[in-house]
Amino acid sequence: MRGGRPGLIGTVARTAVIAGTATVTTRAVDRKMQEREMKKAGQTQQQVQAPAPPGITQEEKLAQLRELAELKQMGALTEEEFQQEKQKILAR
């Protein structure tokens, strides 16, 4: 593992991981806001037949885990960062 600042690939890799995490977080916040609005309106989820937001498939999880492992192997992620991101993916 090299010291100092990450190279271009490392920077791009970290950006990709952060963007993926931001997307998941945005979806979770949107879902929570929809639930609050429904409660304010006095409705339950059973009364409103809105489709659930798409979840992440097992194949997508595996692909993300593989990409994460590659980033770690390239030195773009530390062991701690790898473990944190891995837990986020597995928790979905």
PDB file of C-alpha atoms in Angstrom:
ATOM      1  CA  MET A   1       0.000   0.000   0.000  1.00  0.00           C
ATOM      2  CA  ARG A   2       1.387   3.347  -0.942  1.00  0.00           C
ATOM      3  CA  GLY A   3       1.409   6.365   1.303  1.00  0.00           C
ATOM      4  CA  GLY A   4       0.133   9.855   0.688  1.00  0.00           C
ATOM      5  CA  ARG A   5      -2.811  10.905  -1.417  1.00  0.00           C
ATOM      6  CA  PRO A   6      -4.665   8.383  -3.568  1.00  0.00           C
ATOM      7  CA  GLY A   7      -4.055   8.392  -7.303  1.00  0.00           C
ATOM      8  CA  LEU A   8      -6.647   9.080  -9.957  1.00  0.00           C
ATOM      9  CA  ILE A   9      -8.082   5.550  -9.855  1.00  0.00           C
ATOM     10  CA  GLY A  10      -8.311   5.678  -6.071  1.00  0.00           C
ATOM     11  CA  THR A  11     -10.091   9.015  -6.178  1.00  0.00           C
ATOM     12  CA  VAL A  12     -12.527   7.790  -8.825  1.00  0.00           C
ATOM     13  CA  ALA A  13     -13.141   4.591  -6.854  1.00  0.00           C
ATOM     14  CA  ARG A  14     -13.867   6.453  -3.637  1.00  0.00           C
ATOM     15  CA  THR A  15     -16.191   8.797  -5.502  1.00  0.00           C
ATOM     16  CA  ALA A  16     -18.092   5.806  -6.893  1.00  0.00           C
ATOM     17  CA  VAL A  17     -18.504   4.291  -3.426  1.00  0.00           C
ATOM     18  CA  ILE A  18     -19.645   7.611  -1.980  1.00  0.00           C
ATOM     19  CA  ALA A  19     -22.108   8.167  -4.837  1.00  0.00           C
ATOM     20  CA  GLY A  20     -23.587   4.702  -4.333  1.00  0.00           C
ATOM     21  CA  THR A  21     -23.964   5.314  -0.615  1.00  0.00           C
ATOM     22  CA  ALA A  22     -25.571   8.701  -1.288  1.00  0.00           C
ATOM     23  CA  THR A  23     -28.093   7.101  -3.637  1.00  0.00           C
ATOM     24  CA  VAL A  24     -29.132   4.535  -1.045  1.00  0.00           C
ATOM     25  CA  THR A  25     -29.367   7.206   1.647  1.00  0.00           C
ATOM     26  CA  THR A  26     -31.495   9.442  -0.582  1.00  0.00           C
ATOM     27  CA  ARG A  27     -33.910   6.591  -1.273  1.00  0.00           C
ATOM     28  CA  ALA A  28     -34.207   5.837   2.439  1.00  0.00           C
ATOM     29  CA  VAL A  29     -34.870   9.500   3.284  1.00  0.00           C
ATOM     30  CA  ASP A  30     -37.469   9.766   0.503  1.00  0.00           C
ATOM     31  CA  ARG A  31     -39.228   6.637   1.758  1.00  0.00           C
ATOM     32  CA  LYS A  32     -39.248   7.978   5.332  1.00  0.00           C
ATOM     33  CA  MET A  33     -40.653  11.328   4.182  1.00  0.00           C
ATOM     34  CA  GLN A  34     -43.430   9.555   2.260  1.00  0.00           C
ATOM     35  CA  GLU A  35     -44.327   7.568   5.372  1.00  0.00           C
ATOM     36  CA  ARG A  36     -44.522  10.766   7.440  1.00  0.00           C
ATOM     37  CA  GLU A  37     -46.713  12.482   4.855  1.00  0.00           C
ATOM     38  CA  MET A  38     -49.056   9.490   4.819  1.00  0.00           C
ATOM     39  CA  LYS A  39     -49.317   9.595   8.608  1.00  0.00           C
ATOM     40  CA  LYS A  40     -50.087  13.318   8.516  1.00  0.00           C
ATOM     41  CA  ALA A  41     -52.858  12.672   6.030  1.00  0.00           C
ATOM     42  CA  GLY A  42     -54.275   9.968   8.308  1.00  0.00           C
ATOM     43  CA  GLN A  43     -53.571   7.165   5.872  1.00  0.00           C
ATOM     44  CA  THR A  44     -51.848   3.862   6.369  1.00  0.00           C
ATOM     45  CA  GLN A  45     -49.722   2.061   3.835  1.00  0.00           C
ATOM     46  CA  GLN A  46     -52.507  -0.510   3.425  1.00  0.00           C
ATOM     47  CA  GLN A  47     -54.932   2.215   2.355  1.00  0.00           C
ATOM     48  CA  VAL A  48     -52.571   3.613  -0.261  1.00  0.00           C
ATOM     49  CA  GLN A  49     -51.646   1.191  -3.002  1.00  0.00           C
ATOM     50  CA  ALA A  50     -48.369   2.849  -4.001  1.00  0.00           C
ATOM     51  CA  PRO A  51     -45.616   0.577  -5.255  1.00  0.00           C
ATOM     52  CA  ALA A  52     -42.724   0.024  -2.877  1.00  0.00           C
ATOM     53  CA  PRO A  53     -39.406   1.510  -3.929  1.00  0.00           C
ATOM     54  CA  PRO A  54     -37.261  -1.070  -5.681  1.00  0.00           C
ATOM     55  CA  GLY A  55     -34.922  -2.956  -3.391  1.00  0.00           C
ATOM     56  CA  ILE A  56     -31.478  -4.173  -4.172  1.00  0.00           C
ATOM     57  CA  THR A  57     -31.280  -7.678  -5.593  1.00  0.00           C
ATOM     58  CA  GLN A  58     -28.894 -10.355  -4.406  1.00  0.00           C
ATOM     59  CA  GLU A  59     -27.018 -10.091  -7.716  1.00  0.00           C
ATOM     60  CA  GLU A  60     -26.598  -6.334  -7.260  1.00  0.00           C
ATOM     61  CA  LYS A  61     -25.251  -6.887  -3.752  1.00  0.00           C
ATOM     62  CA  LEU A  62     -22.731  -9.413  -5.031  1.00  0.00           C
ATOM     63  CA  ALA A  63     -21.635  -7.062  -7.809  1.00  0.00           C
ATOM     64  CA  GLN A  64     -21.166  -4.224  -5.313  1.00  0.00           C
ATOM     65  CA  LEU A  65     -19.205  -6.484  -2.966  1.00  0.00           C
ATOM     66  CA  ARG A  66     -16.947  -7.589  -5.819  1.00  0.00           C
ATOM     67  CA  GLU A  67     -16.338  -3.964  -6.818  1.00  0.00           C
ATOM     68  CA  LEU A  68     -15.606  -3.075  -3.207  1.00  0.00           C
ATOM     69  CA  ALA A  69     -13.084  -5.928  -2.934  1.00  0.00           C
ATOM     70  CA  GLU A  70     -11.379  -4.735  -6.123  1.00  0.00           C
ATOM     71  CA  LEU A  71     -11.140  -1.205  -4.729  1.00  0.00           C
ATOM     72  CA  LYS A  72      -9.546  -2.545  -1.561  1.00  0.00           C
ATOM     73  CA  GLN A  73      -7.133  -4.699  -3.542  1.00  0.00           C
ATOM     74  CA  MET A  74      -6.117  -1.663  -5.638  1.00  0.00           C
ATOM     75  CA  GLY A  75      -5.386   0.223  -2.426  1.00  0.00           C
ATOM     76  CA  ALA A  76      -8.218   2.704  -2.919  1.00  0.00           C
ATOM     77  CA  LEU A  77      -9.834   1.711   0.380  1.00  0.00           C
ATOM     78  CA  THR A  78      -8.372   0.975   3.783  1.00  0.00           C
ATOM     79  CA  GLU A  79      -9.430  -2.163   5.640  1.00  0.00           C
ATOM     80  CA  GLU A  80     -11.650  -0.035   7.895  1.00  0.00           C
ATOM     81  CA  GLU A  81     -13.332   1.702   4.939  1.00  0.00           C
ATOM     82  CA  PHE A  82     -13.810  -1.654   3.234  1.00  0.00           C
ATOM     83  CA  GLN A  83     -15.470  -3.166   6.305  1.00  0.00           C
ATOM     84  CA  GLN A  84     -17.752  -0.145   6.782  1.00  0.00           C
ATOM     85  CA  GLU A  85     -18.929  -0.162   3.167  1.00  0.00           C
ATOM     86  CA  LYS A  86     -19.328  -3.943   3.170  1.00  0.00           C
ATOM     87  CA  GLN A  87     -21.623  -3.746   6.193  1.00  0.00           C
ATOM     88  CA  LYS A  88     -23.732  -1.074   4.490  1.00  0.00           C
ATOM     89  CA  ILE A  89     -24.170  -3.274   1.430  1.00  0.00           C
ATOM     90  CA  LEU A  90     -25.030  -6.357   3.477  1.00  0.00           C
ATOM     91  CA  ALA A  91     -27.527  -4.414   5.591  1.00  0.00           C
ATOM     92  CA  ARG A  92     -29.673  -3.498   2.549  1.00  0.00           C
TER      93      ARG A  92
END
